[in-house]
Coordinates of C-alpha atoms in Angstrom, one line a residue:
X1 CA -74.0 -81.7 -12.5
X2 CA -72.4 -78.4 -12.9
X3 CA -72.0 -77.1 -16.7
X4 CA -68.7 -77.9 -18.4
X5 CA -66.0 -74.9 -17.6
X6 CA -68.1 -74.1 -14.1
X7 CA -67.9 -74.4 -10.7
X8 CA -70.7 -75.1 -8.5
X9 CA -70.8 -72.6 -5.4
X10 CA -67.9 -73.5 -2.4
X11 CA -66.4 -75.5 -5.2
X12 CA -62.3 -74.9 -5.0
X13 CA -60.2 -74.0 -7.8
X14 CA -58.2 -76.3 -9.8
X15 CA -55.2 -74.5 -7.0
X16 CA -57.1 -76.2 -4.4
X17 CA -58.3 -72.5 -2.7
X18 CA -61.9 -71.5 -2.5
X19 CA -62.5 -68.9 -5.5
X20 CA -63.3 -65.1 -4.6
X21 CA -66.4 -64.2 -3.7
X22 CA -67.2 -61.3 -6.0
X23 CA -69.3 -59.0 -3.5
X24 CA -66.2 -59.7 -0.6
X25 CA -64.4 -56.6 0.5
X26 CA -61.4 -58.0 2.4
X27 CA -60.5 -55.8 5.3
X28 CA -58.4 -57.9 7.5
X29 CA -55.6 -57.3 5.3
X30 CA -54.6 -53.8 6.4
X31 CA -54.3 -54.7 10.3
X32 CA -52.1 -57.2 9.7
X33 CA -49.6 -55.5 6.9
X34 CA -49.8 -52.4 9.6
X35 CA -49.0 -54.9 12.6
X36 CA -46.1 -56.3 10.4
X37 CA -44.5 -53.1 9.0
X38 CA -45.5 -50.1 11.4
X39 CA -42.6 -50.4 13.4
X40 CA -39.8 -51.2 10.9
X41 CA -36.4 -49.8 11.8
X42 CA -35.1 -47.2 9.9
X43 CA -38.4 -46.5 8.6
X44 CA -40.7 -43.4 10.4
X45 CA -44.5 -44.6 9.6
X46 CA -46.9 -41.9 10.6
X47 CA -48.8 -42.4 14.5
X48 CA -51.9 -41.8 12.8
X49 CA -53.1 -45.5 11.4
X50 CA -55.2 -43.1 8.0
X51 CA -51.9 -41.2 7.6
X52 CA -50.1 -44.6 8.1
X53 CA -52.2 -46.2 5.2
X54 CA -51.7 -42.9 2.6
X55 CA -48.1 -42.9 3.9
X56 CA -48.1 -46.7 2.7
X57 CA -50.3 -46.5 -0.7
X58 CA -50.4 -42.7 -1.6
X59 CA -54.1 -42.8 -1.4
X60 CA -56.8 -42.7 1.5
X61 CA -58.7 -45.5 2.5
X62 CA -61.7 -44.0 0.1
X63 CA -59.8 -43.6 -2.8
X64 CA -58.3 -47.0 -2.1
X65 CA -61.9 -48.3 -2.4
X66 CA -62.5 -46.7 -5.6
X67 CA -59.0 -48.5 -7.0
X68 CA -60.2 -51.7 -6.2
X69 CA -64.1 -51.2 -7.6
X70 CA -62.0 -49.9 -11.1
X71 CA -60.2 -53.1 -11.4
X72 CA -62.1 -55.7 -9.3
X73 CA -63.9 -57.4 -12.2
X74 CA -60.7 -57.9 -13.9
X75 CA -59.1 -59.4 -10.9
X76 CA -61.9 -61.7 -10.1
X77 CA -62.6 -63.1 -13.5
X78 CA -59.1 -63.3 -14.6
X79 CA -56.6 -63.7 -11.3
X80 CA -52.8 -64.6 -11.6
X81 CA -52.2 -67.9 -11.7
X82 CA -51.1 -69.6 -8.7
X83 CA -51.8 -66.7 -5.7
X84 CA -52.2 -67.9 -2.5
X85 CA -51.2 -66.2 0.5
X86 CA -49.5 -68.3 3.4
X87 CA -53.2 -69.3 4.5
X88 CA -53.8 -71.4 1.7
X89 CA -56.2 -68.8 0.5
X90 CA -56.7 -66.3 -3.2
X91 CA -55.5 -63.1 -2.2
X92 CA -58.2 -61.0 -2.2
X93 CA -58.5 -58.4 -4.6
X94 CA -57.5 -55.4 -2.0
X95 CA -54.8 -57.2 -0.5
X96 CA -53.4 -57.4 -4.9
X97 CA -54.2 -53.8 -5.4
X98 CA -52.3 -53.0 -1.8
X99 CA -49.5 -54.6 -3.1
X100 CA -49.2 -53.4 -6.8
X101 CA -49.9 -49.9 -5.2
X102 CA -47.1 -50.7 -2.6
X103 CA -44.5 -51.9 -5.3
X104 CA -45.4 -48.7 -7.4
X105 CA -45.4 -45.8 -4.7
X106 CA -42.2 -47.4 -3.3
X107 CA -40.2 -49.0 -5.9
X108 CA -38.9 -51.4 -3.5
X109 CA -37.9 -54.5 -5.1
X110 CA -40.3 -57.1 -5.6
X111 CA -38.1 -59.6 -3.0
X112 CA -39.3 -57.0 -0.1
X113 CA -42.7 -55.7 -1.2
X114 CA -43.4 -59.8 -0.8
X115 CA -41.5 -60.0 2.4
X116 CA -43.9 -56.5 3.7
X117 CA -47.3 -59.0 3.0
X118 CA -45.9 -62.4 3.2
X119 CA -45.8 -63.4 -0.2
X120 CA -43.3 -64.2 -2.7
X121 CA -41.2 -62.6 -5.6
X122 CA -43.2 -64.3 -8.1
X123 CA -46.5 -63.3 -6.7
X124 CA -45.4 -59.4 -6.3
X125 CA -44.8 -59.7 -10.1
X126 CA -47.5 -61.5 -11.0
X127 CA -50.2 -59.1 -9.0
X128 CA -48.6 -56.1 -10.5
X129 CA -48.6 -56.9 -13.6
X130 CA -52.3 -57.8 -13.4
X131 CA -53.2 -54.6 -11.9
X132 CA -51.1 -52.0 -14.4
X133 CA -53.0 -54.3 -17.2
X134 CA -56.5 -54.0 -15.5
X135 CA -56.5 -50.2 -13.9
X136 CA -54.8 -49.2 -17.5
X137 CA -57.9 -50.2 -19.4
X138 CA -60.7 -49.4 -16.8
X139 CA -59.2 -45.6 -15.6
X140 CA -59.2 -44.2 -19.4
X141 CA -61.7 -41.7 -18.5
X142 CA -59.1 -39.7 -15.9
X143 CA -57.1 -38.9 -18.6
X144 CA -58.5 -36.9 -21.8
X145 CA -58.5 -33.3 -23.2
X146 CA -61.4 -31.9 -21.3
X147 CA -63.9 -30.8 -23.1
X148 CA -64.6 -27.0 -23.4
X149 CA -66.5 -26.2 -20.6
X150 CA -63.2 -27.7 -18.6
X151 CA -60.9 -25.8 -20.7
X152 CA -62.5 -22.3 -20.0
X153 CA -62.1 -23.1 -16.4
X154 CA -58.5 -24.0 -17.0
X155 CA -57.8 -20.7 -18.7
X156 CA -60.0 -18.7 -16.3
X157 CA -57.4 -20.3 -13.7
X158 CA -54.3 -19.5 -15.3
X159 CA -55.2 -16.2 -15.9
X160 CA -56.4 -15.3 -12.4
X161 CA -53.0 -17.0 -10.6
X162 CA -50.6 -16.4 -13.4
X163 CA -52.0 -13.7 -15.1
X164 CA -51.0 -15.4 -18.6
X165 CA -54.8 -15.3 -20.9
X166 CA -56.0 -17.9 -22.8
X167 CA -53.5 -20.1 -21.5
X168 CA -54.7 -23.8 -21.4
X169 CA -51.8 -25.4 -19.7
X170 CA -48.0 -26.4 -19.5
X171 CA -45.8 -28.9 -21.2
X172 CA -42.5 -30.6 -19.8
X173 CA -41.0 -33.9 -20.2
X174 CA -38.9 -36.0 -18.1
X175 CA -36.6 -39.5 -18.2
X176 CA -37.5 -42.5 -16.6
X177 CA -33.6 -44.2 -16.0
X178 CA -33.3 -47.9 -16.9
X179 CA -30.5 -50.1 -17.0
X180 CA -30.6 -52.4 -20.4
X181 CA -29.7 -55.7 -21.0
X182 CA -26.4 -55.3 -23.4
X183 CA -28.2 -57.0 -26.1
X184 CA -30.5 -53.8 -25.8
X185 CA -28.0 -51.3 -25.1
X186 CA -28.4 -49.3 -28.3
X187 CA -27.6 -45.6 -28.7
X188 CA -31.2 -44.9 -29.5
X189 CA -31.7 -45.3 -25.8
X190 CA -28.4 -43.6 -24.7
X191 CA -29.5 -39.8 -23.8
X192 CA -27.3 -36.8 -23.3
X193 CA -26.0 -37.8 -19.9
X194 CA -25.2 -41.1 -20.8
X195 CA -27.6 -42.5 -19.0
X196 CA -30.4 -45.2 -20.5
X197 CA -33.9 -43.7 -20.4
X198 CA -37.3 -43.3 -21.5
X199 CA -39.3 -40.2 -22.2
X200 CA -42.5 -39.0 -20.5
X201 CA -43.8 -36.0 -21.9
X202 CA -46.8 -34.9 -19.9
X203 CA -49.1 -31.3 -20.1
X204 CA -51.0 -30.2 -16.9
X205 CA -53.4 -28.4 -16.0
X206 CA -53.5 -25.9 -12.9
X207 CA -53.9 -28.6 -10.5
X208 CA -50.9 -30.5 -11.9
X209 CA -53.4 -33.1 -13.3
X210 CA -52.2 -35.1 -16.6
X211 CA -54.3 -33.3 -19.8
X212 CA -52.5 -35.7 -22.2
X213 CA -48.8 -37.8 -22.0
X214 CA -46.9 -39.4 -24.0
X215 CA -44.2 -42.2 -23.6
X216 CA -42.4 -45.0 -24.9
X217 CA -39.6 -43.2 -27.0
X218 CA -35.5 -43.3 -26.5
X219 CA -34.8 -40.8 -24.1
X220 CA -31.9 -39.5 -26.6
X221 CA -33.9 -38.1 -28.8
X222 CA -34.6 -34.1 -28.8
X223 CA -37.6 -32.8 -26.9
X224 CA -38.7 -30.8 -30.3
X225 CA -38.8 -34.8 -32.4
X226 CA -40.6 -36.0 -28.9
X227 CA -43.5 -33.5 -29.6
X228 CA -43.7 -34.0 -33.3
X229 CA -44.3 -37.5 -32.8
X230 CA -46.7 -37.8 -30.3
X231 CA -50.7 -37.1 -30.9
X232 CA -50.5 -34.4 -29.3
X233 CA -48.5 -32.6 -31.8
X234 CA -50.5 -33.7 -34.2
X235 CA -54.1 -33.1 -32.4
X236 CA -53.2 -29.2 -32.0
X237 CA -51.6 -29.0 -35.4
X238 CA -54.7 -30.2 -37.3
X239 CA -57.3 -27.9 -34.9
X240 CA -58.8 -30.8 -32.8
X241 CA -57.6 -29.0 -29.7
X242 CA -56.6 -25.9 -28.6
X243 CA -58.5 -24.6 -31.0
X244 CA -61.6 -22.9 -29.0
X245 CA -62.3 -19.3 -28.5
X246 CA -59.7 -16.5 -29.0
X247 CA -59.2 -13.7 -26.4
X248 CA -58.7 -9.9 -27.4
X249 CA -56.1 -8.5 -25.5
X250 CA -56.2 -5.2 -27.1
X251 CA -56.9 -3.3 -30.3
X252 CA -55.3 -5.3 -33.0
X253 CA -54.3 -8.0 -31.0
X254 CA -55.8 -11.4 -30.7
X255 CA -54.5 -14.8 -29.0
X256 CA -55.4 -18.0 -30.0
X257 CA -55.5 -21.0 -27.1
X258 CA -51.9 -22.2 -25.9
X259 CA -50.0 -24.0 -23.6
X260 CA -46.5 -22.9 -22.2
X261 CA -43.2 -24.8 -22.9
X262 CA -39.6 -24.4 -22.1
X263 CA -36.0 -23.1 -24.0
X264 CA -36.6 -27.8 -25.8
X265 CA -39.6 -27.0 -27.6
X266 CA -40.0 -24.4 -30.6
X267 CA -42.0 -21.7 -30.6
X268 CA -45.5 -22.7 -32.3
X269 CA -48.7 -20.7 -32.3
X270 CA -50.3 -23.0 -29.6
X271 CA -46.8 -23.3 -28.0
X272 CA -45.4 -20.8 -26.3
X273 CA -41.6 -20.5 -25.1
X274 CA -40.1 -17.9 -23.4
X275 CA -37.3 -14.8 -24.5
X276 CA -33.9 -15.4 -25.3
X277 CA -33.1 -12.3 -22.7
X278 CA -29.7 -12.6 -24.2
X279 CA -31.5 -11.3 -27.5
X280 CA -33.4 -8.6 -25.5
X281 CA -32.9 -8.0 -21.7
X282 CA -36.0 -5.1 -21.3
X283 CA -38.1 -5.2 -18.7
X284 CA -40.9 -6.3 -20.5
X285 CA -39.0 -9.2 -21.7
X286 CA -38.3 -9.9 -17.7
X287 CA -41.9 -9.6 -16.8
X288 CA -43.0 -11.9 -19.5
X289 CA -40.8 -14.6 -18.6
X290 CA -41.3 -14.5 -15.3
X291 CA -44.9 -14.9 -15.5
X292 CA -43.8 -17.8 -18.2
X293 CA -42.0 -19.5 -16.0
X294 CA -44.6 -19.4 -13.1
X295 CA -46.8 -21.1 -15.0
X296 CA -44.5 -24.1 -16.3
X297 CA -43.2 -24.7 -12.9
X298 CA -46.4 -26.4 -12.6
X299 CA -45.1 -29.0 -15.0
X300 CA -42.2 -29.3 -12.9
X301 CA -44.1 -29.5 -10.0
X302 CA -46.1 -32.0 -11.1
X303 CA -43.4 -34.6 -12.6
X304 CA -41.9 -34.4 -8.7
X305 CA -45.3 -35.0 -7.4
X306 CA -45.4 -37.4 -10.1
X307 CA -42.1 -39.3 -9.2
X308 CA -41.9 -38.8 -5.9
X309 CA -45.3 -40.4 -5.1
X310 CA -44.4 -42.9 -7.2
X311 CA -41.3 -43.7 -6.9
X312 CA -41.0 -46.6 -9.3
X313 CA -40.3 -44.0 -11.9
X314 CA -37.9 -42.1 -9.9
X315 CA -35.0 -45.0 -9.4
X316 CA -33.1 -46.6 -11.7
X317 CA -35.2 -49.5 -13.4
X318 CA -33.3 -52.6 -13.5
X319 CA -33.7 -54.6 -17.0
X320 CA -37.4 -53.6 -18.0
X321 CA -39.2 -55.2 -20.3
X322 CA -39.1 -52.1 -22.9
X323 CA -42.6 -53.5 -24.2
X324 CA -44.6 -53.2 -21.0
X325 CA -42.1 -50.1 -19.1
X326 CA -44.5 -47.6 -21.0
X327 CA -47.7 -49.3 -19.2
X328 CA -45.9 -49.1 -15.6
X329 CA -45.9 -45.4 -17.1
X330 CA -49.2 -44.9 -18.0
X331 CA -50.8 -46.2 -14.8
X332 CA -48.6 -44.2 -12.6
X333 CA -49.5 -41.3 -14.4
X334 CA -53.9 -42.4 -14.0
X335 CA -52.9 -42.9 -10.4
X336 CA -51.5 -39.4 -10.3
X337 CA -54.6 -38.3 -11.7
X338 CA -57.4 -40.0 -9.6
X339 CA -55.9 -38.4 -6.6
X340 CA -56.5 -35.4 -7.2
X341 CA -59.7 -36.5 -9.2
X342 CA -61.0 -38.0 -5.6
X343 CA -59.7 -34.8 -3.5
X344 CA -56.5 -36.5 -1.8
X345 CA -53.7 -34.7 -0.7
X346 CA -50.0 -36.2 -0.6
X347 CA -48.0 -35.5 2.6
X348 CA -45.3 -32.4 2.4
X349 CA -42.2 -35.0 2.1
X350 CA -43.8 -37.3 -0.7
X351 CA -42.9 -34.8 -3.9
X352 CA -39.2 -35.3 -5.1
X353 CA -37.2 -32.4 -3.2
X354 CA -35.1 -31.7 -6.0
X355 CA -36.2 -31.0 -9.6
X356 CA -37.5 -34.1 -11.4
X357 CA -34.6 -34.6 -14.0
X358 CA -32.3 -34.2 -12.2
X359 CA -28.1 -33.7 -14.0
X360 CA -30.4 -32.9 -17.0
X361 CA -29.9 -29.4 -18.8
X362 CA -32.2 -27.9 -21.6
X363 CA -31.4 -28.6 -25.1
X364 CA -32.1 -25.0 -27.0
X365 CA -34.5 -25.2 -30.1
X366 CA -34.2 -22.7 -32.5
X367 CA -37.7 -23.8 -34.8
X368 CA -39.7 -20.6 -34.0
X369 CA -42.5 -20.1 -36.4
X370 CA -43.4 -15.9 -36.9
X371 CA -47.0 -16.6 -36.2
X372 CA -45.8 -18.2 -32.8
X373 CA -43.2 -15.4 -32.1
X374 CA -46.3 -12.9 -33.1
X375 CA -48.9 -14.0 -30.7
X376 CA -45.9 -14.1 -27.5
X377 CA -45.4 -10.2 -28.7
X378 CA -48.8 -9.7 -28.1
X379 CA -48.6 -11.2 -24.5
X380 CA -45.5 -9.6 -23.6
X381 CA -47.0 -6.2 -24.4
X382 CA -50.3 -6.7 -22.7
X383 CA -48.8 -7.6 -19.4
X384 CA -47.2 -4.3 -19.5
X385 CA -51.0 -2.5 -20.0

């Protein structure tokens, strides 16, 4: 007799399909999503079958792979209820992660993601849901402040493209539309263009790879209360980061570590904005904020990457769950990041060709602390050395 609670090897699940074998790696999946959608109308799939697949799924076959082994224990040991494909068989753990990835990187609606791997509504819900809860626990490690070994190469980065010292990366934020239930409609929620939305506030390094985010707050609020309630905020006020070695720029004049912001945030000592040139339109004013700018563009750059490859985040969400929306967040983000953890590159038309908020205008702070406005004195006149 088999103990109580276990199956005896071949033994079907209580759905009546054979259980996953944990060591399987399903591969028959791919030829016959590619068979079924390679020739859709209206749609222009790349000739190559690799490109096809990162055209598909945002990733290459190898980092594919590497998905699956993050989450694959979860997905065996705790599958969705009720998911078996048209075969009468579980879906195998690829063939779940091919379709969460496919929901995410297209934002389709769930009725035709299931109707591109012959499943149901139901199940394209179900799988997703699994995956966002399994890949955000397992891929924790691809986003964290690096330690300081990472940071100098960061700076030593910034520095040699941008020509901006001791800088440790750049800070942006962006809105994630929704549309809300009325019962949920509340003017917390309601953001300066009238639209429903959620923030994501993200700093990058030089590679556009997520350093820290945060999310889950109304999208009307200012980008200045954004930063002072997220742990970032208070991580760099209280010295646990950006806090490593200084840099002398000249006689006198010492900078501490930073990262770059736009016209939203205020002016801190590890934050630094650019010149109100309506204050003071010299050429060293100019230079400074070109070189600023340069330098937060790979924020922006990022969030399109960010949105376009993921495009979940880049339409209008209809009626999310407010709870779990900062989840479907979060993982896109970690997906971001273990591309270009695993070397991938995305394709020239996947980034958002526009900028990532778009209809969305700064929101001037005035906060500027005189240590802050110090220390971007000191970097204005050194790029004129």
């Amino acid at each position: 007799m088999a103990p109580p609670g276990k199956k005896r090897k071949g033994e079907k699940a209580k759905n009546g399909a054979p259980p996953l074998d944990p060591e399987a790696i399903d591969c028959e999946w791919w030829d016959t999503f590619f068979l079924r959608n390679s020739s859709l109308s209206g749609v222009r799939v790349p000739l190559d079958e690799d490109d096809a697949f990162k055209y598909f799924f945002r990733a290459s076959k190898t980092t594919f792979s590497y998905i699956c082994s993050l989450v694959r224990e979860d997905l065996i040991s705790r599958p969705p209820s009720g998911l078996i494909n048209i075969e009468g068989r579980l879906l195998s753990v690829e063939k779940q992660v091919a379709i969460a990835l496919r929901r995410l990187a297209s934002g389709d609606s769930q009725v035709s993601v299931g109707a591109a791997f012959g499943v149901g509504q139901s199940t394209v819900s179900q799988v997703t849901w699994r995956f966002i809860e399994a890949l955000e626990e397992r891929a924790k490690h691809h986003l964290r402040w690096p330690d300081s070994d990472r940071i100098e190469e960061i700076k030593s980065k910034f520095e040699g493209v941008y020509g901006l010292p001791n800088c440790c990366g750049a800070i942006d934020t962006t809105h994630i539309i929704m549309t809300l239930p009325a019962v949920q409609a509340s003017d917390d929620w309601c953001d300066q263009e009238k639209n429903y939305s959620m923030f994501l506030q993200g700093v990058f390094d030089h590679e556009m790879r997520f350093l820290n985010m945060v999310t889950g707050w109304p999208g009307g609020m200012t980008v200045s209360k954004l930063l002072n309630l997220s742990g970032f905020f208070k991580l760099s006020e209280s010295g646990q980061i950006l806090d490593g070695s200084a840099k002398t720029l000249y006689q006198g004049a010492e900078i501490r570590e930073y990262v770059v912001g736009g016209f939203s945030y205020p002016l801190l000592p590890w934050l630094i904005t650019p010149h109100d040139t309506g204050d003071d339109p010299s050429d060293p004013v100019l230079a400074f904020n070109d070189r600023h700018e340069k330098v937060r563009s790979v924020a922006a750059t990022a969030f399109a990457q960010l949105k376009g490859s993921w495009r979940i985040l880049s339409k209008v969400m209809w009626r999310p769950d407010r709870r779990k929306l900062p989840s479907i967040i979060l993982v896109c983000c970690l997906l971001h990041n273990i591309i270009i953890d695993c070397g991938d590159y995305l394709e020239d038309d996947v980034p958002l060709s526009g900028h990532h908020d778009v209809g969305y205008s700064e929101r001037y702070c005035k906060q500027s602390e005189p240590l802050g406005s110090e220390l971007r004195g000191y970097l204005t006149e050194y790029l004129q050395r």
